[in-house]
Short mmCIF file of C-alpha atoms and ligand atoms in Angstrom, two decimals:
data_model
loop_
_atom_site.label_atom_id
_atom_site.label_comp_id
_atom_site.label_asym_id
_atom_site.label_seq_id
_atom_site.Cartn_x
_atom_site.Cartn_y
_atom_site.Cartn_z
CA UNK H 1 136.84 121.82 136.76
CA UNK H 2 140.69 121.63 137.59
CA UNK H 3 143.03 120.41 135.37
CA UNK H 4 145.26 117.85 136.03
CA UNK H 5 148.08 119.95 137.01
CA UNK H 6 146.09 121.84 139.46
CA UNK H 7 144.73 118.69 141.07
CA UNK H 8 148.19 117.14 141.38
CA UNK H 9 149.27 120.26 143.49
CA UNK H 10 146.16 120.12 145.52
CA UNK H 11 146.51 116.32 146.04
CA UNK H 12 150.13 117.14 147.34
CA UNK H 13 148.91 119.81 149.51
CA UNK H 14 146.14 117.41 151.17
CA UNK H 15 148.42 115.34 152.68
CA UNK H 16 149.25 118.10 155.07
CA UNK H 17 146.13 120.08 155.29
CA UNK H 18 143.19 117.66 154.96
CA UNK H 19 140.22 119.19 156.39
CA UNK H 20 137.82 116.05 156.60
CA UNK H 21 138.28 112.54 157.18
CA UNK H 22 137.84 111.15 153.77
CA UNK H 23 140.10 113.70 152.05
CA UNK H 24 142.57 112.87 154.88
CA UNK H 25 142.22 109.12 153.97
CA UNK H 26 142.69 109.78 150.47
CA UNK H 27 145.82 112.09 151.12
CA UNK H 28 147.40 109.85 153.39
CA UNK H 29 147.37 107.17 150.86
CA UNK H 30 148.85 109.10 148.29
CA UNK H 31 151.66 110.27 150.54
CA UNK H 32 152.56 106.51 151.21
CA UNK H 33 152.66 105.35 147.99
CA UNK H 34 154.28 108.46 146.70
CA UNK H 35 157.06 107.74 148.78
CA UNK H 36 157.41 104.15 147.57
CA UNK H 37 156.07 104.12 144.19
CA UNK H 38 155.57 106.91 141.77
CA UNK H 39 153.27 105.05 139.16
CA UNK H 40 150.85 103.96 142.05
CA UNK H 41 150.39 107.68 142.92
CA UNK H 42 149.62 108.70 139.45
CA UNK H 43 147.00 106.04 139.33
CA UNK H 44 145.65 107.18 142.64
CA UNK H 45 145.73 110.94 141.38
CA UNK H 46 143.85 109.88 138.28
CA UNK H 47 141.06 107.89 140.36
CA UNK H 48 140.67 110.90 142.57
CA UNK H 49 140.57 113.07 139.61
CA UNK H 50 137.72 111.07 138.18
CA UNK H 51 135.80 110.95 141.50
CA UNK H 52 135.74 114.72 141.36
CA UNK H 53 134.51 115.04 137.93
CA UNK H 54 131.58 112.77 138.26
CA UNK H 55 128.86 113.24 137.16
CA UNK H 56 130.20 114.59 133.97
CA UNK H 57 128.73 117.77 132.84
CA UNK H 58 126.61 118.54 129.56
CA UNK H 59 129.15 119.93 127.06
CA UNK H 60 132.08 117.72 128.50
CA UNK H 61 134.56 116.48 125.67
CA UNK H 62 135.89 113.15 126.20
CA UNK H 63 137.02 109.94 124.23
CA UNK H 64 134.10 107.18 124.07
CA UNK H 65 134.52 103.46 123.05
CA UNK H 66 132.30 102.86 120.20
CA UNK H 67 130.80 99.61 118.67
CA UNK H 68 133.93 98.95 116.53
CA UNK H 69 136.07 98.64 119.96
CA UNK H 70 137.96 101.80 119.31
CA UNK H 71 137.95 105.11 121.18
CA UNK H 72 136.32 108.49 119.20
CA UNK H 73 136.03 111.89 120.51
CA UNK H 74 132.62 112.63 121.66
CA UNK H 75 130.66 115.70 123.47
CA UNK H 76 128.32 115.07 126.16
CA UNK H 77 124.79 116.08 124.91
CA UNK H 78 122.64 115.00 127.71
CA UNK H 79 122.87 112.85 130.90
CA UNK H 80 120.41 110.99 133.14
CA UNK H 81 120.72 109.17 136.56
CA UNK H 82 120.56 105.31 136.38
CA UNK H 83 117.47 104.16 137.83
CA UNK H 84 118.57 102.68 141.49
CA UNK H 85 121.82 104.12 141.08
CA UNK H 86 124.12 106.27 143.39
CA UNK H 87 124.66 109.74 143.20
CA UNK H 88 127.40 109.64 140.62
CA UNK H 89 125.69 106.81 138.58
CA UNK H 90 124.69 108.32 135.28
CA UNK H 91 124.50 107.45 131.69
CA UNK H 92 125.52 109.83 129.01
CA UNK H 93 123.82 110.70 125.49
CA UNK H 94 126.83 111.59 123.40
CA UNK H 95 127.68 112.80 119.90
CA UNK H 96 130.57 111.59 117.91
CA UNK H 97 132.26 114.49 116.41
CA UNK H 98 133.25 112.69 113.43
CA UNK H 99 129.96 110.89 112.80
CA UNK H 100 126.30 111.85 111.71
CA UNK H 101 124.02 112.46 114.52
CA UNK H 102 121.95 109.33 113.64
CA UNK H 103 124.87 107.74 115.45
CA UNK H 104 124.33 109.98 118.76
CA UNK H 105 123.55 107.27 121.71
CA UNK H 106 123.13 106.59 125.42
CA UNK H 107 126.45 105.12 126.61
CA UNK H 108 127.51 104.02 130.19
CA UNK H 109 130.36 105.21 132.26
CA UNK H 110 132.64 102.51 131.56
CA UNK H 111 132.67 103.50 128.06
CA UNK H 112 134.27 106.84 128.38
CA UNK H 113 137.91 107.38 128.97
CA UNK H 114 137.76 109.98 131.88
CA UNK H 115 141.69 110.30 131.54
CA UNK H 116 140.88 112.29 128.13
CA UNK H 117 138.33 114.66 129.53
CA UNK H 118 139.43 117.90 127.79
CA UNK H 119 137.25 120.78 129.24
CA UNK H 120 133.79 121.33 130.70
CA UNK H 121 131.88 123.48 129.11
CA UNK H 122 128.76 125.29 130.39
CA UNK H 123 126.43 125.18 127.69
CA UNK H 124 123.95 127.72 128.86
CA UNK H 125 126.87 130.27 129.44
CA UNK H 126 128.35 129.27 126.05
CA UNK H 127 124.95 129.58 124.40
CA UNK H 128 124.30 132.89 125.60
CA UNK H 129 127.84 134.39 124.80
CA UNK H 130 127.37 132.81 121.06
CA UNK H 131 123.82 134.53 121.04
CA UNK H 132 125.07 137.69 122.14
CA UNK H 133 128.29 137.79 119.61
CA UNK H 134 129.56 135.11 117.37
CA UNK H 135 132.88 135.69 115.52
CA UNK H 136 133.21 134.73 112.08
CA UNK H 137 135.70 132.14 113.04
CA UNK H 138 133.30 130.92 115.66
CA UNK H 139 130.41 130.65 112.94
CA UNK H 140 132.77 128.81 110.53
CA UNK H 141 133.98 126.62 113.16
CA UNK H 142 130.29 125.58 114.00
CA UNK H 143 129.46 125.29 110.32
CA UNK H 144 132.27 123.26 109.84
CA UNK H 145 131.40 120.81 112.53
CA UNK H 146 128.22 119.96 110.39
CA UNK H 147 129.43 119.59 107.05
CA UNK H 148 126.55 116.69 106.13
CA UNK H 149 124.93 118.96 103.65
CA UNK H 150 123.50 121.28 106.02
CA UNK H 151 125.55 124.43 104.95
CA UNK H 152 122.47 126.23 104.08
CA UNK H 153 121.38 126.18 107.67
CA UNK H 154 122.91 129.19 109.50
CA UNK H 155 124.79 128.33 112.63
CA UNK H 156 121.89 129.98 114.65
CA UNK H 157 119.23 127.84 113.37
CA UNK H 158 121.50 125.26 113.62
CA UNK H 159 121.96 125.35 117.26
CA UNK H 160 118.29 126.12 117.74
CA UNK H 161 117.40 123.26 115.73
CA UNK H 162 120.09 120.82 117.70
CA UNK H 163 118.89 122.07 121.28
CA UNK H 164 115.50 121.10 120.57
CA UNK H 165 116.00 117.65 118.84
CA UNK H 166 119.10 116.90 120.79
CA UNK H 167 118.09 113.72 122.35
CA UNK H 168 116.48 110.68 120.50
CA UNK H 169 113.06 110.03 121.91
CA UNK H 170 111.76 107.19 120.07
CA UNK H 171 114.32 104.37 120.10
CA UNK H 172 112.88 101.57 118.05
CA UNK H 173 109.99 101.13 116.08
CA UNK H 174 107.93 97.86 114.92
CA UNK H 175 106.76 98.21 111.42
CA UNK H 176 105.42 94.94 109.44
CA UNK H 177 107.88 92.38 109.82
CA UNK H 178 111.04 94.51 110.96
CA UNK H 179 112.09 96.12 114.16
CA UNK H 180 113.80 99.21 113.45
CA UNK H 181 116.50 101.44 115.06
CA UNK H 182 115.57 104.89 114.69
CA UNK H 183 118.12 107.70 114.00
CA UNK H 184 116.63 110.83 115.08
CA UNK H 185 113.92 112.87 117.16
CA UNK H 186 110.60 113.09 115.91
CA UNK H 187 108.02 115.51 117.77
CA UNK H 188 105.40 112.56 118.52
CA UNK H 189 102.35 114.02 120.52
CA UNK H 190 102.96 114.71 124.33
CA UNK H 191 101.19 111.38 125.31
CA UNK H 192 104.07 109.35 123.77
CA UNK H 193 106.70 111.26 125.73
CA UNK H 194 107.25 108.38 128.04
CA UNK H 195 107.72 106.08 125.11
CA UNK H 196 110.91 104.39 123.66
CA UNK H 197 109.29 101.94 121.46
CA UNK H 198 106.38 102.35 119.23
CA UNK H 199 104.50 99.94 117.18
CA UNK H 200 103.01 100.98 113.76
CA UNK H 201 100.17 99.50 111.52
CA UNK H 202 102.40 99.23 108.38
CA UNK H 203 99.24 99.77 106.24
CA UNK H 204 97.35 102.91 107.97
CA UNK H 205 100.62 103.97 109.76
CA UNK H 206 98.79 104.45 112.96
CA UNK H 207 100.99 104.08 115.84
CA UNK H 208 100.68 102.67 119.28
CA UNK H 209 102.42 102.09 122.75
CA UNK H 210 102.02 98.39 123.12
CA UNK H 211 102.30 95.36 121.13
CA UNK H 212 98.90 93.88 122.42
CA UNK H 213 97.31 97.36 121.06
CA UNK H 214 98.83 96.79 117.50
CA UNK H 215 97.57 93.11 117.42
CA UNK H 216 94.05 94.41 118.12
CA UNK H 217 94.41 96.98 115.82
CA UNK H 218 95.50 94.50 112.92
CA UNK H 219 92.39 92.49 113.34
CA UNK H 220 90.26 95.45 112.65
CA UNK H 221 92.47 97.45 110.16
CA UNK H 222 91.01 96.75 106.60
CA UNK H 223 93.75 98.47 104.86
CA UNK H 224 96.13 96.34 102.97
CA UNK H 225 97.98 98.94 100.92
CA UNK H 226 98.58 102.93 101.46
CA UNK H 227 95.29 104.95 101.00
CA UNK H 228 95.09 106.85 97.49
CA UNK H 229 95.77 105.92 94.02
CA UNK H 230 98.02 103.35 92.37
CA UNK H 231 99.79 105.25 89.82
CA UNK H 232 102.57 102.64 88.97
CA UNK H 233 102.84 98.88 89.17
CA UNK H 234 105.60 96.80 87.87
CA UNK H 235 106.36 93.33 88.72
CA UNK H 236 105.82 93.25 92.68
CA UNK H 237 106.63 97.21 92.87
CA UNK H 238 103.72 99.71 93.20
CA UNK H 239 103.61 103.44 93.85
CA UNK H 240 100.42 105.15 95.44
CA UNK H 241 99.98 108.63 95.36
CA UNK H 242 98.33 109.84 98.66
CA UNK H 243 97.07 113.51 98.86
CA UNK H 244 97.57 114.97 102.12
CA UNK H 245 94.19 116.84 101.93
CA UNK H 246 92.23 113.52 101.41
CA UNK H 247 94.20 111.34 103.68
CA UNK H 248 95.15 113.78 106.77
CA UNK H 249 95.80 111.51 109.33
CA UNK H 250 97.82 108.95 106.98
CA UNK H 251 99.93 112.14 105.81
CA UNK H 252 100.47 113.19 109.36
CA UNK H 253 101.22 109.67 110.62
CA UNK H 254 103.89 109.14 107.64
CA UNK H 255 105.50 112.33 108.67
CA UNK H 256 105.98 111.35 112.04
CA UNK H 257 107.54 108.07 111.08
CA UNK H 258 109.74 109.80 108.45
CA UNK H 259 111.04 112.53 110.82
CA UNK H 260 112.88 109.53 112.83
CA UNK H 261 114.95 109.18 110.05
CA UNK H 262 115.35 112.50 108.68
CA UNK H 263 117.26 115.01 110.46
CA UNK H 264 117.25 118.80 109.06
CA UNK H 265 113.46 118.66 108.09
CA UNK H 266 110.73 120.53 109.62
CA UNK H 267 107.92 118.47 110.39
CA UNK H 268 104.82 119.94 108.24
CA UNK H 269 101.60 119.56 110.07
CA UNK H 270 99.76 121.28 107.31
CA UNK H 271 99.82 117.90 105.25
CA UNK H 272 97.10 119.42 102.95
CA UNK H 273 99.95 121.04 100.54
CA UNK H 274 101.65 117.83 99.75
CA UNK H 275 101.29 114.73 97.82
CA UNK H 276 102.95 111.47 99.19
CA UNK H 277 104.33 108.84 96.79
CA UNK H 278 104.75 105.57 98.81
CA UNK H 279 106.74 102.70 97.31
CA UNK H 280 105.63 99.31 98.17
CA UNK H 281 106.72 95.61 97.49
CA UNK H 282 103.72 93.84 97.25
CA UNK H 283 102.72 90.07 98.02
CA UNK H 284 99.89 87.93 98.96
CA UNK H 285 99.79 89.72 102.35
CA UNK H 286 99.64 93.28 100.96
CA UNK H 287 101.62 96.18 99.76
CA UNK H 288 104.59 96.88 102.12
CA UNK H 289 105.86 100.35 102.47
CA UNK H 290 109.65 100.39 101.41
CA UNK H 291 110.00 104.24 100.99
CA UNK H 292 108.20 107.52 99.95
CA UNK H 293 109.03 110.81 99.10
CA UNK H 294 106.76 114.11 99.30
CA UNK H 295 105.95 116.64 97.08
CA UNK H 296 104.30 120.21 97.31
CA UNK H 297 101.31 120.55 95.13
CA UNK H 298 102.59 123.83 94.06
CA UNK H 299 106.15 124.95 94.49
CA UNK H 300 107.63 128.52 93.97
CA UNK H 301 111.17 127.05 94.17
CA UNK H 302 110.58 124.60 91.51
CA UNK H 303 110.94 121.69 94.27
CA UNK H 304 109.92 118.30 92.75
CA UNK H 305 110.61 116.52 96.14
CA UNK H 306 110.40 117.68 99.41
CA UNK H 307 111.72 114.75 101.58
CA UNK H 308 112.59 111.17 100.64
CA UNK H 309 113.09 108.23 102.61
CA UNK H 310 113.79 104.68 102.30
CA UNK H 311 113.31 102.67 105.40
CA UNK H 312 116.54 101.49 106.98
CA UNK H 313 115.81 97.40 106.07
CA UNK H 314 115.45 98.30 102.53
CA UNK H 315 118.32 100.62 101.74
CA UNK H 316 121.17 100.40 99.42
CA UNK H 317 119.11 98.16 97.22
CA UNK H 318 118.19 100.93 94.49
CA UNK H 319 115.11 101.98 96.14
CA UNK H 320 116.63 105.66 96.71
CA UNK H 321 117.71 105.78 93.14
CA UNK H 322 114.14 104.88 92.09
CA UNK H 323 112.23 107.29 94.02
CA UNK H 324 114.70 109.95 92.81
CA UNK H 325 114.28 108.87 88.99
CA UNK H 326 110.41 108.77 89.68
CA UNK H 327 110.26 112.22 90.75
CA UNK H 328 112.02 113.35 87.71
CA UNK H 329 109.63 111.38 85.54
CA UNK H 330 106.58 113.06 87.30
CA UNK H 331 108.38 116.41 86.51
CA UNK H 332 108.88 115.57 82.72
CA UNK H 333 104.99 114.88 82.62
CA UNK H 334 104.56 118.10 84.17
CA UNK H 335 106.67 119.65 81.42
CA UNK H 336 108.87 121.40 84.21
CA UNK H 337 112.42 121.05 85.54
CA UNK H 338 112.63 120.10 89.29
CA UNK H 339 115.11 120.22 92.21
CA UNK H 340 114.97 118.50 95.75
CA UNK H 341 114.13 120.65 98.51
CA UNK H 342 117.14 121.99 100.63
CA UNK H 343 119.21 121.28 102.78
CA UNK H 344 120.14 117.81 101.65
CA UNK H 345 121.31 115.19 104.09
CA UNK H 346 124.77 113.22 103.99
CA UNK H 347 122.93 110.19 102.18
CA UNK H 348 120.47 112.40 100.41
CA UNK H 349 123.34 114.35 98.53
CA UNK H 350 125.36 110.80 97.82
CA UNK H 351 122.04 109.85 96.21
CA UNK H 352 121.25 112.55 94.24
CA UNK H 353 124.99 113.10 93.09
CA UNK H 354 125.09 109.27 91.84
CA UNK H 355 121.53 109.89 90.18
CA UNK H 356 122.68 113.00 88.38
CA UNK H 357 126.06 111.73 87.57
CA UNK H 358 124.79 108.60 86.04
CA UNK H 359 121.66 110.31 84.04
CA UNK H 360 123.91 113.20 82.51
CA UNK H 361 126.95 110.98 81.80
CA UNK H 362 124.86 108.38 80.08
CA UNK H 363 123.62 111.11 77.56
CA UNK H 364 126.88 112.51 77.20
CA UNK H 365 128.39 109.46 75.97
CA UNK H 366 125.87 108.57 73.59
CA UNK H 367 125.34 112.46 72.21
CA UNK H 368 127.15 113.32 69.18
CA UNK H 369 127.92 116.72 68.57
CA UNK H 370 127.40 119.75 70.87
CA UNK H 371 124.98 119.90 73.77
CA UNK H 372 124.29 122.93 75.91
CA UNK H 373 123.16 122.62 79.92
CA UNK H 374 119.87 123.84 78.72
CA UNK H 375 119.22 121.02 76.40
CA UNK H 376 120.30 118.56 79.17
CA UNK H 377 117.93 120.06 81.59
CA UNK H 378 115.16 119.84 78.99
CA UNK H 379 115.76 116.27 78.46
CA UNK H 380 116.16 114.97 81.98
CA UNK H 381 113.94 117.76 83.92
CA UNK H 382 117.33 118.19 86.18
CA UNK H 383 117.39 122.07 87.11
CA UNK H 384 120.45 123.56 85.13
CA UNK H 385 122.38 124.75 88.48
CA UNK H 386 122.20 120.98 89.39
CA UNK H 387 123.62 120.03 86.28
CA UNK H 388 126.47 122.65 86.41
CA UNK H 389 127.28 121.85 90.06
CA UNK H 390 127.46 117.86 89.11
CA UNK H 391 129.65 118.40 85.91
CA UNK H 392 131.94 120.91 87.80
CA UNK H 393 132.36 118.41 90.80
CA UNK H 394 133.53 115.83 88.17
CA UNK H 395 135.88 118.70 86.59
CA UNK H 396 133.89 118.09 83.27
CA UNK H 397 133.57 121.91 82.69
CA UNK H 398 136.58 123.47 81.02
CA UNK H 399 137.70 126.73 79.76
CA UNK H 400 138.74 126.61 76.27
CA UNK H 401 139.17 129.31 73.49
CA UNK H 402 137.42 131.74 75.89
CA UNK H 403 134.10 129.72 76.54
CA UNK H 404 133.11 126.89 78.84
CA UNK H 405 132.85 123.58 77.29
CA UNK H 406 131.51 120.33 78.74
CA UNK H 407 134.57 117.78 78.57
CA UNK H 408 133.02 114.32 76.82
CA UNK H 409 136.03 112.02 76.34
CA UNK H 410 134.65 108.63 76.73
CA UNK H 411 137.44 107.18 79.06
CA UNK H 412 137.06 109.92 81.49
CA UNK H 413 133.03 109.66 81.54
CA UNK H 414 133.42 105.92 81.87
CA UNK H 415 135.44 106.32 84.75
CA UNK H 416 132.90 108.66 86.33
CA UNK H 417 130.26 106.52 85.43
CA UNK H 418 131.94 103.54 87.30
CA UNK H 419 132.59 105.49 90.46
CA UNK H 420 128.94 106.70 90.44
CA UNK H 421 127.85 103.21 91.60
CA UNK H 422 125.09 101.03 90.38
CA UNK H 423 122.25 102.34 88.28
CA UNK H 424 119.55 101.19 90.90
CA UNK H 425 115.95 100.05 89.91
CA UNK H 426 114.43 101.46 86.90
CA UNK H 427 111.31 103.26 86.64
CA UNK H 428 109.41 101.96 83.70
CA UNK H 429 107.62 105.03 82.28
CA UNK H 430 105.12 103.08 80.42
CA UNK H 431 103.60 101.72 83.42
CA UNK H 432 103.07 105.10 85.13
CA UNK H 433 99.52 106.19 84.90
CA UNK H 434 99.33 109.67 86.11
CA UNK H 435 98.27 113.11 85.50
CA UNK H 436 99.78 116.32 87.30
CA UNK H 437 97.88 117.65 90.23
CA UNK H 438 96.37 120.89 88.85
CA UNK H 439 94.96 118.75 86.14
CA UNK H 440 93.03 116.76 88.43
CA UNK H 441 90.68 119.71 89.52
N1 LIG E 1 126.88 104.68 102.66
C1 LIG E 1 127.65 105.18 101.58
N2 LIG E 1 126.92 105.21 100.51
C2 LIG E 1 125.56 105.36 100.78
C3 LIG E 1 124.58 104.98 101.76
C4 LIG E 1 125.43 104.58 102.96
N3 LIG E 1 124.95 104.23 104.16
N4 LIG E 1 123.42 105.14 101.51
C5 LIG E 1 123.33 105.48 100.28
N5 LIG E 1 124.39 105.80 99.64
C6 LIG E 1 124.83 106.33 98.23
C7 LIG E 1 125.62 105.04 97.48
O1 LIG E 1 126.24 105.63 96.50
C8 LIG E 1 124.33 104.43 96.83
O2 LIG E 1 124.52 103.85 95.59
P1 LIG E 1 125.27 102.16 95.62
O3 LIG E 1 124.63 101.37 96.50
O4 LIG E 1 125.05 102.01 94.26
O5 LIG E 1 126.51 102.68 96.02
C9 LIG E 1 123.10 105.44 96.50
O6 LIG E 1 123.55 106.38 97.53
C10 LIG E 1 121.81 105.39 96.61
O7 LIG E 1 121.45 104.16 96.95
P2 LIG E 1 119.95 103.59 96.89
O8 LIG E 1 120.01 102.31 97.45
O9 LIG E 1 119.34 103.78 95.72
O10 LIG E 1 119.41 104.68 98.01
P3 LIG E 1 118.67 104.01 99.44
O11 LIG E 1 117.35 103.22 98.95
O12 LIG E 1 119.57 103.53 100.36
O13 LIG E 1 118.11 105.56 99.78
C11 LIG E 1 118.07 107.53 101.01
C12 LIG E 1 118.96 106.70 99.81
C13 LIG E 1 116.82 107.80 100.41
C14 LIG E 1 119.00 108.72 100.84
C15 LIG E 1 118.32 106.67 102.19
O14 LIG E 1 119.52 106.86 102.62
C16 LIG E 1 117.65 107.50 103.19
O15 LIG E 1 116.42 107.28 103.55
N6 LIG E 1 118.30 108.28 104.23
C17 LIG E 1 117.48 108.76 105.65
C18 LIG E 1 116.56 109.85 104.90
C19 LIG E 1 117.58 110.96 104.19
O16 LIG E 1 118.41 111.34 104.50
N7 LIG E 1 116.90 111.33 103.10
C20 LIG E 1 117.34 112.33 102.37
C21 LIG E 1 117.03 113.83 103.06
S1 LIG E 1 117.41 115.32 101.77
C22 LIG E 1 115.87 115.48 101.28
O17 LIG E 1 114.73 114.70 101.83
C23 LIG E 1 115.47 116.33 100.18
ZN1 LIG E 2 95.91 100.16 110.50
#
């Protein structure tokens, strides 16, 4: 694509050497205004330039007006022709450089500031070059643009992942009394390829293409809560344990649903290996899922949680912290330490950091005398590495007289506790009736 400078030169030249009628007309117009009004000439040059760059190529970097009314730098991820539109009538799927991928969206041409187009990158050529040889600098650059807790994915797997999942397929879902905008791509079976909206039964999680199908289903579906055992009830809050082996379809449906809100997680089709802990708010109509976490039946890496999700309408109410706390209560019952599966998402990391900070600092505040990381780990079931990184990030580990010590100045602890946010909903351990998986068989 030509730069603005080259185009200006061409434009001027065109006034003398136009080869077809259209170019001559544009050229003549520019010549005319160039003699009378410099500003008008710039406007025409700019308009001409815009026309030649349309439709924008995938890979183009440009400024885009977001919902806050301001312009933000984006990259064009995909484009599609508008139905019934002319040759250049496209809409564009863009990624905002400074935001998480969940905010990627289809935008209209009017939202793009074409004067800001930087370069046009041929994705395929770029991909080839990158896969042939990636310098350390390039690799770091790619990694740095994806700092949302995905640092453990190498640049190559990240590219592969993003290529495959680049455009959100399902835009909205209906679940119970909510219509929810989705965040990411989820690999629904091919027969749903043309769907942009899906209708879920909130109890068995079967999904359908049309509202009428869901209504018909609801008249027949006799579930009023997730399948499996209710292992916790406190007030209106209930937790159900669903064995993926015994409830395969439910487990798969839950994974399809959850993937719409989880980015860097592989969808496991082999749900047999997992237990799902589904948290519900219960009323006289039934138990409505607010979120869940999954857990491998046997984890060699001492993971006590594979994926965690609070459905968007229920987020920021403390359910995430409840689910995290619950996963550690299960670990305590198993007599093991646990850690969440990596990579953590941006929101996952925030929630875990908050949870770890609160639990550890509460103990440090109350504890008299020395305490080691190992003791903290035994008390909380939090893996020692996670304790260390949490305390280090709060700068509470100090090197004194030749050894590492935990700083427990009450004022400093209070300051950090305040910054860690609200405590979330508490797990009332007395109300948890559960035996670890291996003991059930
Ligand atoms: N913006 C800023 N901070 C946030 C946000 C947000 N949108 N969401 C959560 N936080 C932080 C806050 O510190 C919050 O505490 P506060 O409300 O007291 O300030 C804390 O995280 C957790 O808040 P909760 O209300 O307890 O958590 P929530 O119910 O919102 O669930 C969760 C958190 C599960 C991470 C949710 O955001 C979610 O489902 N996200 C999509 C899926 C996901 O990313 N899961 C984690 C992937 S990693 C893994 O699965 C191992
Ligand atoms: Zn159903």
